Structure formats: structure tokens, C-alpha cells
PDB file of C-alpha atoms and ligand atoms in Angstrom:
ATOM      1  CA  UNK K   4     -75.985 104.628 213.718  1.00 94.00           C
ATOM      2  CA  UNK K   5     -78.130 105.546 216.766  1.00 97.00           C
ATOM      3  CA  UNK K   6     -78.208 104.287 220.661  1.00 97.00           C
ATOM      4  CA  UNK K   7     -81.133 104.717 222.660  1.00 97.00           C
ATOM      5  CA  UNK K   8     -80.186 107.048 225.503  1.00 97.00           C
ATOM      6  CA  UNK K   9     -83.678 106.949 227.062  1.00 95.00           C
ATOM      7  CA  UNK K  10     -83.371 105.117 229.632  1.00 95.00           C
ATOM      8  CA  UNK K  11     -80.069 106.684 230.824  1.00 95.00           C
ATOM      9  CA  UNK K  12     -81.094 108.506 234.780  1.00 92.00           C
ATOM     10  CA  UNK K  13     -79.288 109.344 237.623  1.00 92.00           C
ATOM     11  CA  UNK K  14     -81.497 110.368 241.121  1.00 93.00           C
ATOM     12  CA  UNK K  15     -79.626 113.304 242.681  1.00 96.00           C
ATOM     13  CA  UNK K  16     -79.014 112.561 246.181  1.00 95.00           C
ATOM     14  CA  UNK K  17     -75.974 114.267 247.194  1.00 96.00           C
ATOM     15  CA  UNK K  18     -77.121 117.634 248.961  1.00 96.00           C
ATOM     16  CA  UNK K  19     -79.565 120.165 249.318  1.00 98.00           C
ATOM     17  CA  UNK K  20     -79.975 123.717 249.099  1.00 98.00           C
ATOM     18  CA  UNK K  21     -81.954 125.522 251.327  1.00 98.00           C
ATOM     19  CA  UNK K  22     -83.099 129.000 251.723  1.00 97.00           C
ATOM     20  CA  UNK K  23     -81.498 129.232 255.330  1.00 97.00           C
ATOM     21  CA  UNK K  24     -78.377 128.195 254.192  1.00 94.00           C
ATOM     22  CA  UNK K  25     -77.840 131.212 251.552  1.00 98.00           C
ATOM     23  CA  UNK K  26     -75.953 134.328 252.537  1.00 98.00           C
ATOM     24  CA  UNK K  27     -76.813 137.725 251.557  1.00 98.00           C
ATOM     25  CA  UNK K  28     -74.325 137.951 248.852  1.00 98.00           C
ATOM     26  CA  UNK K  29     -73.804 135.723 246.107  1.00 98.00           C
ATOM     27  CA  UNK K  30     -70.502 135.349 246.078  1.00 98.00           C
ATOM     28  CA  UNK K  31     -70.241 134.106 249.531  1.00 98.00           C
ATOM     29  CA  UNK K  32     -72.298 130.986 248.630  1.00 98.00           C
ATOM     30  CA  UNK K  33     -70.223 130.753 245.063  1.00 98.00           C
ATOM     31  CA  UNK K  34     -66.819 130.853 247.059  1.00 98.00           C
ATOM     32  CA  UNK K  35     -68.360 128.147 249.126  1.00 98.00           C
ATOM     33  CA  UNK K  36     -69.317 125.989 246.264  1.00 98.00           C
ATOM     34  CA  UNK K  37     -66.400 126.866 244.412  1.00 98.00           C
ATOM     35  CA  UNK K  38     -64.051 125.542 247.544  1.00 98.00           C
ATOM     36  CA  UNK K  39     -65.537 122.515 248.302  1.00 98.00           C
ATOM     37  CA  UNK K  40     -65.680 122.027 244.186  1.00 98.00           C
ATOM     38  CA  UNK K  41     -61.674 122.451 244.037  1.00 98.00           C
ATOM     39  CA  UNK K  42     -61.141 119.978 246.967  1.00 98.00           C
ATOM     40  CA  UNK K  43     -63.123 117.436 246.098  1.00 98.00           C
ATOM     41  CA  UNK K  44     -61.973 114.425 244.006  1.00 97.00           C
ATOM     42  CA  UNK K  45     -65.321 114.468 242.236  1.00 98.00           C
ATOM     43  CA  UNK K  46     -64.525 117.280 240.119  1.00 98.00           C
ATOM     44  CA  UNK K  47     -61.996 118.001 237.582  1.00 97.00           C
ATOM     45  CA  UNK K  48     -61.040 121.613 236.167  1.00 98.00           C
ATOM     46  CA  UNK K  49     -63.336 122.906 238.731  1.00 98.00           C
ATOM     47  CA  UNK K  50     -63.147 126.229 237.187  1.00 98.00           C
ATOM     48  CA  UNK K  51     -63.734 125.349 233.431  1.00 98.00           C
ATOM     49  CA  UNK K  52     -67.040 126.938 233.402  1.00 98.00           C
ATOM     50  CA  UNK K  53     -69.008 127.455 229.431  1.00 98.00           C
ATOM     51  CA  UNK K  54     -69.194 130.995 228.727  1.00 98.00           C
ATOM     52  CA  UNK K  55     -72.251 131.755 226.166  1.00 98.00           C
ATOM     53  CA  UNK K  56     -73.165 135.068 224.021  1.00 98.00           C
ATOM     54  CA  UNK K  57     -74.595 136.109 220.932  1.00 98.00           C
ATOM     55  CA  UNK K  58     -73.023 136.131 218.142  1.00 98.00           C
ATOM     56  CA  UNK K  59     -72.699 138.607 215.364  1.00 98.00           C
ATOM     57  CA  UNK K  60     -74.464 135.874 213.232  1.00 98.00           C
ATOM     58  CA  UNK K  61     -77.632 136.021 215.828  1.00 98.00           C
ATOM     59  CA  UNK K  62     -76.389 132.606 217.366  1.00 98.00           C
ATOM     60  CA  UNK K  63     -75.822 131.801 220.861  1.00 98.00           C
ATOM     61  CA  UNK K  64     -72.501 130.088 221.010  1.00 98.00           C
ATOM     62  CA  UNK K  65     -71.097 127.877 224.529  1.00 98.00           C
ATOM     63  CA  UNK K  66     -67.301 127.316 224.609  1.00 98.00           C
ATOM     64  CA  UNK K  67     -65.600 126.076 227.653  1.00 98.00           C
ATOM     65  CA  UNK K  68     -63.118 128.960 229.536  1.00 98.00           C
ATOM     66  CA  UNK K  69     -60.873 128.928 232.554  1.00 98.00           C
ATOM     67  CA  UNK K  70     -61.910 130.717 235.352  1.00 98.00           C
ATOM     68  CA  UNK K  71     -59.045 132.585 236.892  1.00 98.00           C
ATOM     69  CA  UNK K  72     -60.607 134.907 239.610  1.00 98.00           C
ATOM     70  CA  UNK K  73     -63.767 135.810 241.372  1.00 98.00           C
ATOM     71  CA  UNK K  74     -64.099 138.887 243.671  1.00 98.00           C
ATOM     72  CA  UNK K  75     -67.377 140.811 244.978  1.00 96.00           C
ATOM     73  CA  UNK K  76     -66.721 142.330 241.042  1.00 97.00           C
ATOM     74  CA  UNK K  77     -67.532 139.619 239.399  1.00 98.00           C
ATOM     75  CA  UNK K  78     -65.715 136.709 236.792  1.00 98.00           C
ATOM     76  CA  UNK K  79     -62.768 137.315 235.138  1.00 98.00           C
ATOM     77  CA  UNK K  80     -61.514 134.819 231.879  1.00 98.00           C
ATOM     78  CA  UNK K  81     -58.814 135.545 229.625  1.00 98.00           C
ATOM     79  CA  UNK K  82     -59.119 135.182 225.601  1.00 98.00           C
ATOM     80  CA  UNK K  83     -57.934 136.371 222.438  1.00 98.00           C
ATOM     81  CA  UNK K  84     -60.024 139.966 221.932  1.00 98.00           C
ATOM     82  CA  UNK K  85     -60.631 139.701 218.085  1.00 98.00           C
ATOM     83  CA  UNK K  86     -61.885 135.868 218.687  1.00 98.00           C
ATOM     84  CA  UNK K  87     -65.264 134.642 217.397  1.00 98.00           C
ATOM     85  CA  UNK K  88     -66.184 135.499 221.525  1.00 98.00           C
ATOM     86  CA  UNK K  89     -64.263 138.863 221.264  1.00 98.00           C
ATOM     87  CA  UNK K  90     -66.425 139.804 218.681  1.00 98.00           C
ATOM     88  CA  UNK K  91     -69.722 138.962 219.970  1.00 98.00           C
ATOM     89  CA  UNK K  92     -68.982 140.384 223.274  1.00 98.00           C
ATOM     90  CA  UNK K  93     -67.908 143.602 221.686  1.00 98.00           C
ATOM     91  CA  UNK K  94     -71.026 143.520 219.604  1.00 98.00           C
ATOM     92  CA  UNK K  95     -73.024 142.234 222.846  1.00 98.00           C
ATOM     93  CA  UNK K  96     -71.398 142.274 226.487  1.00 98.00           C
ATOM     94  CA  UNK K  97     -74.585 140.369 227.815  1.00 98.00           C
ATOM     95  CA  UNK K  98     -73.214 137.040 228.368  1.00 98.00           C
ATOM     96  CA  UNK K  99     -73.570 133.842 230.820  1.00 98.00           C
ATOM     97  CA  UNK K 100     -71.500 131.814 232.413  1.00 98.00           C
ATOM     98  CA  UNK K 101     -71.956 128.377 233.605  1.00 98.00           C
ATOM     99  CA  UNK K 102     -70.399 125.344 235.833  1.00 98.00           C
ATOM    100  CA  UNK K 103     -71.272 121.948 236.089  1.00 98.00           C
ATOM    101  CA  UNK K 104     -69.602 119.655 238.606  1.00 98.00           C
ATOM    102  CA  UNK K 105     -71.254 116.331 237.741  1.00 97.00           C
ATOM    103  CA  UNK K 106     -69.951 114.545 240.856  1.00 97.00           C
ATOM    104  CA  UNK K 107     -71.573 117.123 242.763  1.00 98.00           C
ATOM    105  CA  UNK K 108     -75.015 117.363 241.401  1.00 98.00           C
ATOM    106  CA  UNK K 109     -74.360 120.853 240.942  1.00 98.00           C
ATOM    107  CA  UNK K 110     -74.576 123.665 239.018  1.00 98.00           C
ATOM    108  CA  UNK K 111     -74.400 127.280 238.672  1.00 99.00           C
ATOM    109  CA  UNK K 112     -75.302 130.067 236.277  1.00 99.00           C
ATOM    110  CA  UNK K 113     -74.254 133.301 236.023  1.00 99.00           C
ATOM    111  CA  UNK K 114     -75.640 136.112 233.941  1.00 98.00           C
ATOM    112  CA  UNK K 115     -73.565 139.409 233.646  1.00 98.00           C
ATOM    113  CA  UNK K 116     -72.087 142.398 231.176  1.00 98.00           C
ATOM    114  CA  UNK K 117     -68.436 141.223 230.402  1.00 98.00           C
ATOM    115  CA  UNK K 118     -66.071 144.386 230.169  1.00 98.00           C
ATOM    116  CA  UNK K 119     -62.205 144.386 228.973  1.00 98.00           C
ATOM    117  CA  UNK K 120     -60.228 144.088 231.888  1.00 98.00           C
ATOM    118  CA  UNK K 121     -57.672 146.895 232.925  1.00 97.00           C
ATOM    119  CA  UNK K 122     -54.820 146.825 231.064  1.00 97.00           C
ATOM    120  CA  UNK K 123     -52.537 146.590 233.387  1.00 97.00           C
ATOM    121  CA  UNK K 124     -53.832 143.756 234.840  1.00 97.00           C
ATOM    122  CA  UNK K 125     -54.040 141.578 231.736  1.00 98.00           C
ATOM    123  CA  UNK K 126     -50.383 142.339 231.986  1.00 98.00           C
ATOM    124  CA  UNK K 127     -49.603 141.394 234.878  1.00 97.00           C
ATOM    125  CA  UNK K 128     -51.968 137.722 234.396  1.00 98.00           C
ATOM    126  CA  UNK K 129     -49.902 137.626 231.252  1.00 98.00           C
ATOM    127  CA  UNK K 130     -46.245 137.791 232.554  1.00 97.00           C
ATOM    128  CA  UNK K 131     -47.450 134.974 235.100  1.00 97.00           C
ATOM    129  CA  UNK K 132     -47.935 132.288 232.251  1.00 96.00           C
ATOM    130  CA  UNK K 133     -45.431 130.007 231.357  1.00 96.00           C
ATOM    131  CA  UNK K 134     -43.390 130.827 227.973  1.00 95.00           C
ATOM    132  CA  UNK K 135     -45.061 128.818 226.138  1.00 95.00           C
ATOM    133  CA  UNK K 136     -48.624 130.226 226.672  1.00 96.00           C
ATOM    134  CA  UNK K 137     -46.964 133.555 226.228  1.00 97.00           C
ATOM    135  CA  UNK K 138     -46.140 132.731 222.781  1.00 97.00           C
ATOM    136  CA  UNK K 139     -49.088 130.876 221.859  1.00 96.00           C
ATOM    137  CA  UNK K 140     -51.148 133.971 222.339  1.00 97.00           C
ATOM    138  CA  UNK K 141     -48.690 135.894 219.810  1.00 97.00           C
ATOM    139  CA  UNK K 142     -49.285 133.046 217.344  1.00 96.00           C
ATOM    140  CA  UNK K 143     -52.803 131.629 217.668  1.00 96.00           C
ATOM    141  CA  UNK K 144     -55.363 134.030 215.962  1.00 95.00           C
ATOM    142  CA  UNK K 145     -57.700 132.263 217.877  1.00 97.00           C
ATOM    143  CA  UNK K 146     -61.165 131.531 215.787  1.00 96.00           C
ATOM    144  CA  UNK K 147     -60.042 132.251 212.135  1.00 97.00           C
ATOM    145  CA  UNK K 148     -59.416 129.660 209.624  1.00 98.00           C
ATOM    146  CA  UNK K 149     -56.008 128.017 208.918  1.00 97.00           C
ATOM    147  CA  UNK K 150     -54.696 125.717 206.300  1.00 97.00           C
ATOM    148  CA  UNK K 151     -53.621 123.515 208.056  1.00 97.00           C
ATOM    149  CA  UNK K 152     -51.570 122.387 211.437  1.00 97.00           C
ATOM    150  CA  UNK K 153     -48.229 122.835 210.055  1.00 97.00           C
ATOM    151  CA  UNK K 154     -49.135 126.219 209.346  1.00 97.00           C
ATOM    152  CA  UNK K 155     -49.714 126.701 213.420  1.00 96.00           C
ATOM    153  CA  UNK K 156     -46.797 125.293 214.214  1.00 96.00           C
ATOM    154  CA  UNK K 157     -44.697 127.548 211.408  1.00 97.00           C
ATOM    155  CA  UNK K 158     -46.527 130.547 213.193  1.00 96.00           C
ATOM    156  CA  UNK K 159     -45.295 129.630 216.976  1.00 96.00           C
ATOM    157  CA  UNK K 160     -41.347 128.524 215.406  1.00 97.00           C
ATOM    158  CA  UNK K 161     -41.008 132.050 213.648  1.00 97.00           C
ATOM    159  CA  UNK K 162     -42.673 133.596 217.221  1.00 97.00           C
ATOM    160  CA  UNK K 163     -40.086 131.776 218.985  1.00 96.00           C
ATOM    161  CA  UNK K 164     -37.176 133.044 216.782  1.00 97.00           C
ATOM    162  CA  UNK K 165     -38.721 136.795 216.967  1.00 96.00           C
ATOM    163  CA  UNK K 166     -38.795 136.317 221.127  1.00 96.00           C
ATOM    164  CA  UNK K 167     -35.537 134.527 221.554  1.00 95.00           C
ATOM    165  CA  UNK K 168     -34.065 136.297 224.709  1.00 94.00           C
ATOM    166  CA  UNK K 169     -36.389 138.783 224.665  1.00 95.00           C
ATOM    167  CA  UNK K 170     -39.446 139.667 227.130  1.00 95.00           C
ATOM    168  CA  UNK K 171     -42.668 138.455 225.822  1.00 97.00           C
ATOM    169  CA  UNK K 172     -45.052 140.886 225.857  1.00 95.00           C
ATOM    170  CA  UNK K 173     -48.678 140.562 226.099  1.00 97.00           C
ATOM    171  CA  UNK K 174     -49.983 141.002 222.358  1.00 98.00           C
ATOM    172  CA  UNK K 175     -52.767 143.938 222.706  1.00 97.00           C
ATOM    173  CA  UNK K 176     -55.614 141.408 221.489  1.00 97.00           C
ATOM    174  CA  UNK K 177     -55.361 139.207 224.166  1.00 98.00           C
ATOM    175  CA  UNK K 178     -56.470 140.081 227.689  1.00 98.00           C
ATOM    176  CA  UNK K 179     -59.243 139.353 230.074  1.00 98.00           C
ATOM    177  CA  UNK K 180     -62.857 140.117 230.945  1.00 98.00           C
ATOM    178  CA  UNK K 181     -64.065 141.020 233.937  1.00 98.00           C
ATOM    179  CA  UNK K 182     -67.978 139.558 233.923  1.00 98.00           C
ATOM    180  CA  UNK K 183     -69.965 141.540 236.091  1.00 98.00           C
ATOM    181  CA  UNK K 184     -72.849 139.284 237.433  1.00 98.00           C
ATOM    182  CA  UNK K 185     -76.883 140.866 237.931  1.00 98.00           C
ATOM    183  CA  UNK K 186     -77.843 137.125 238.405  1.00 98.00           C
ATOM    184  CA  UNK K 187     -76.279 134.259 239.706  1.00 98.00           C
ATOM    185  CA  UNK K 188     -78.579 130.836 240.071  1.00 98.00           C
ATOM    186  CA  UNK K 189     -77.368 127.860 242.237  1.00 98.00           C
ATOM    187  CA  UNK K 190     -78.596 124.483 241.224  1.00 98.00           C
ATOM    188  CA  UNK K 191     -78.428 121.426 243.434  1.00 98.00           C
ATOM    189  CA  UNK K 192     -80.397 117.933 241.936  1.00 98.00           C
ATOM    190  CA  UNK K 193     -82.530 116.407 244.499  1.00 97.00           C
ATOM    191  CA  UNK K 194     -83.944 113.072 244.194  1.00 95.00           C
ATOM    192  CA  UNK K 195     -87.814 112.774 242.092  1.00 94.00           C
ATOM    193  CA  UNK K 196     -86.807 115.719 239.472  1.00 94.00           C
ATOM    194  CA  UNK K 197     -87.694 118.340 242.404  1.00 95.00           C
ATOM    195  CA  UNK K 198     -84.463 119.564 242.810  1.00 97.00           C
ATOM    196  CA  UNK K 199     -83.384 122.971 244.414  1.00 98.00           C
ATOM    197  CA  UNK K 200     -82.759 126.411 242.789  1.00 98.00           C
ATOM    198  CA  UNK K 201     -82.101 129.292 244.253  1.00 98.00           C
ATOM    199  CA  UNK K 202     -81.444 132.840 242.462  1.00 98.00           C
ATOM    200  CA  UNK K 203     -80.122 135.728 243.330  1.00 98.00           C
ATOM    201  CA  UNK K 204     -80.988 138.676 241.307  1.00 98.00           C
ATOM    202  CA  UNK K 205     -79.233 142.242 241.882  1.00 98.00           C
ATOM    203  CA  UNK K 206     -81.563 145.070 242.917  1.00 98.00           C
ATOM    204  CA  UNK K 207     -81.171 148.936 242.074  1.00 98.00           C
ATOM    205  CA  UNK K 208     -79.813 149.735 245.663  1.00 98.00           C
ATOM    206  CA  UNK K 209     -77.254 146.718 245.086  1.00 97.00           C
ATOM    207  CA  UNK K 210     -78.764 144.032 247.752  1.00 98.00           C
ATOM    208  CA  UNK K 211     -79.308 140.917 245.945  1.00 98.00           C
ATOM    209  CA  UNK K 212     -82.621 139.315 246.028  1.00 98.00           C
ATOM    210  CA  UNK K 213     -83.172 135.803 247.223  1.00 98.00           C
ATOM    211  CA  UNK K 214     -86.172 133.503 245.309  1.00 98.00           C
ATOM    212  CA  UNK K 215     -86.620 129.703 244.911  1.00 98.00           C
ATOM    213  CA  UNK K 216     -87.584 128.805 241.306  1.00 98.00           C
ATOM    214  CA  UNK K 217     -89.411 125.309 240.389  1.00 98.00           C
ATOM    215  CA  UNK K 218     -87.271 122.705 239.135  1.00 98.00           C
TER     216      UNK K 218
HETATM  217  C1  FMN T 308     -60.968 123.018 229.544  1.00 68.25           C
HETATM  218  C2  FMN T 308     -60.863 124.125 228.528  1.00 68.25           C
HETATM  219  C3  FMN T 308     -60.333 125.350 228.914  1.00 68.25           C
HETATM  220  C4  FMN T 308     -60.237 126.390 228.007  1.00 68.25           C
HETATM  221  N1  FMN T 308     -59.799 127.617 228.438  1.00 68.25           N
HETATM  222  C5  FMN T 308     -59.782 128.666 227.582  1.00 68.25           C
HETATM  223  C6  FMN T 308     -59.477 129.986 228.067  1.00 68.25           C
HETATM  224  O1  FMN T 308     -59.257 130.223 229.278  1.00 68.25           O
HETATM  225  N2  FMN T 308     -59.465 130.990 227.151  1.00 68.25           N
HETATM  226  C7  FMN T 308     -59.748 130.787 225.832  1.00 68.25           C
HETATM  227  O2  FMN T 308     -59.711 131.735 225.061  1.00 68.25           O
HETATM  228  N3  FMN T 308     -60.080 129.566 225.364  1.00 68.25           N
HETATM  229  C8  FMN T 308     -60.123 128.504 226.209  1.00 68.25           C
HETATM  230  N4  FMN T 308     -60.493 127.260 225.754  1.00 68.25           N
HETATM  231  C9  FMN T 308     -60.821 127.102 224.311  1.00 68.25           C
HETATM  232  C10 FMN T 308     -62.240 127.620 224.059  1.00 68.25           C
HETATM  233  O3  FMN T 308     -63.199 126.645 224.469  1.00 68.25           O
HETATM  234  C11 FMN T 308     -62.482 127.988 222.582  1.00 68.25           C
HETATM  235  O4  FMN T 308     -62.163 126.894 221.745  1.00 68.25           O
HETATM  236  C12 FMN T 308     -61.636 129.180 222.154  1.00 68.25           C
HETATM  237  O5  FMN T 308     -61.623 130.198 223.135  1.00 68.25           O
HETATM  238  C13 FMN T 308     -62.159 129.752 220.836  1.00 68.25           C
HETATM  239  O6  FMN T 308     -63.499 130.152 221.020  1.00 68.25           O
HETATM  240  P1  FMN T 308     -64.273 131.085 219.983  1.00 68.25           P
HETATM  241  O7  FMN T 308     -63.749 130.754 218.608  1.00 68.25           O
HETATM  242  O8  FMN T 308     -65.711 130.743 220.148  1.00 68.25           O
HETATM  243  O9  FMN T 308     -63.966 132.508 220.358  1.00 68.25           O
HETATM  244  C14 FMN T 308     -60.626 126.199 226.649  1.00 68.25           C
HETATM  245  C15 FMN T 308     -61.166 124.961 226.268  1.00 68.25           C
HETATM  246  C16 FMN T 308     -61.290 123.947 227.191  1.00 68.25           C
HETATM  247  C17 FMN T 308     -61.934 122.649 226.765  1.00 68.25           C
END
């Protein structure tokens, strides 16, 4: 079984990034991306971005999380804390982030030290989900090995039954991570391969610096 994928190229055409249009902080052109990503009918999930770090077997490892805020602070995701991610991120906090709106020709990378989000506002993220998420949490132990689905769906019935009419509270091993970003790179294709990247890097007295990197 094989197809021949060699021939398969798209020239980027949409847009283009230029130095003059970049504000000072990184966030400002991110939010501006990030808008136009979440109103445009090009892109789905606009804030499914892969989140990347080393695991405790020495592996890089990309898996696809929901964005669900951005600030001047930085990224924050939600997960299960003892997860294969959990893990590596308590073993490693160095992680990166990345989006990729195909319809857009664009993409953005984000490298940053992920730290566990205030309690109490994993709480309050946590009372906003719908019941059902609520309890999934309490009976996925996301990333370890299960026999098979009926055994997932025995663990969310006997989750239900414990919960029935009762508050459910946010298990302690699930919460969020706020990623705090020291570089955040903006990539827009241009036609001919010579597309645009710009990179801002965080200095010591916390201005970002601005620099155009080859394509
Ligand atoms: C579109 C999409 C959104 C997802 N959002 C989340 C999320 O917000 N949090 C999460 O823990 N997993 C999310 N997942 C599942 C993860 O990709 C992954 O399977 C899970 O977190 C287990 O990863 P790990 O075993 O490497 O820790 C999402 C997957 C997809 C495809």
C-alpha cells in the first residue's frame, strides 16, 4: 500500500506579514489572528491548538488541546494532572504550543513554562462545564490503559449513581495550565516557499523582541 504524495502543493497566497504591521506585544497580534481565525468560515475549532513536551520516556509527544483563554499571562488548557502530559509537564514545564488554520495559511507557535493553574480557578472553569464533562473527568483516568470500552462506560454509570443530586466537584487531578509564553512565532505562507515569519522573543526587562526569520 503506498500513494505518491509528491506532487501534492499548495502556493500560499492569502496574506502577508510584515514587520510594520506587528505591535509591540505579542498578544496583541495573537488576539488579532485569533479573531479573525474564530470568524472566519475557513477555520474550524479555531482554538484546538497541539500542545508538545517531553516525556518522561525522553520523547516529544503532540496531542491536540482546547484553548480556553489567553491574557497578557499567557495560554491556559485544561487536562487530567496525572495524564501522560501531566506527567511530563511535571517532570518538564518547557512546552510548545501550536495552531494551524489551514484556510488561512497560517500558523503560530508558542514556546512557554506551563504552571498548574490556581485552584480556584480550575474550579470555577470546572462548575461551567456541562454535567456530563463534569463526570467524565471523575471517570476518565485519562492516558492509562483500560480493558476495554465497556469498562469506561461502567466507570461513568457508577460516577453517575455516586453524583446523583449531588454537586459535582472538580476531582483534584484535573485542572488547568496556565502556559507562560518567552516566544511566540507567527507564520504566514507566501507564494515561491518565501513565506513570512516573524518572532517575538521576551527580553530580561520584559519588552519583546521583534526579528524576521528565513522561511
Ligand atoms: C479537538 C480536540 C480537542 C481536545 N481537547 C482536549 C482538552 O482540552 N484537554 C485534554 O485533556 N484533552 C483534549 N483532547 C484529547 C487529547 O488530544 C489527548 O488525547 C488527551 O489529552 C490525552 O493525552 P495524553 O495521554 O498525551 O496526556 C482533545 C483532542 C482533540 C482532537
Amino acid at each position: 500500500m503506498s500513494k505518491d504524495l509528491s506532487n501534492y502543493r499548495k502556493s500560499y497566497e492569502r496574506q502577508e506579514l510584515l514587520e510594520s504591521n506587528c505591535p509591540e506585544n505579542p498578544i496583541e497580534l495573537f488576539q488579532i489572528w485569533f479573531l479573525n481565525a474564530d470568524s472566519s468560515n475557513l477555520v474550524d475549532e479555531s482554538n484546538a491548538m497541539t500542545i508538545s513536551a517531553i516525556g518522561l520516556d525522553g520523547f516529544p509527544k503532540n496531542r491536540v488541546v482546547l484553548l480556553k483563554k489567553y491574557s497578557p499571562d499567557g495560554f491556559i488548557f485544561y487536562t487530567n494532572y496525572n495524564s501522560e502530559k501531566g506527567n511530563a509537564i511535571a517532570n518538564n514545564n518547557n512546552i510548545c504550543l501550536s495552531f494551524f488554520w489551514a484556510g488561512l495559511e497560517q500558523q503560530i507557535i508558542i514556546k512557554g513554562k506551563a504552571e498548574k493553574l490556581a485552584e480556584n480557578l480550575s474550579d470555577d472553569y470546572f462548575k461551567s462545564r456541562p454535567d456530563g464533562s463534569r463526570l467524565g473527568a471523575w471517570a476518565s483516568n485519562q492516558s492509562v490503559v483500560v480493558s476495554s470500552r465497556k469498562e469506561l462506560d461502567e466507570n461513568l454509570s457508577s460516577f453517575e449513581k455516586k453524583f446523583e443530586g449531588k454537586e459535582i466537584l472538580r476531582p483534584k487531578h484535573w485542572g488547568g495550565y496556565l502556559v507562560k509564553p518567552f516566544s511566540i512565532e507567527f507564520w504566514q505562507g507566501r507564494p515561491n516557499r518565501m513565506h513570512d515569519r516573524i518572532r517575538y522573543s521576551l527580553q530580561k526587562d520584559f519588552s519583546w523582541k521583534i526579528e524576521r526569520l528565513a522561511p
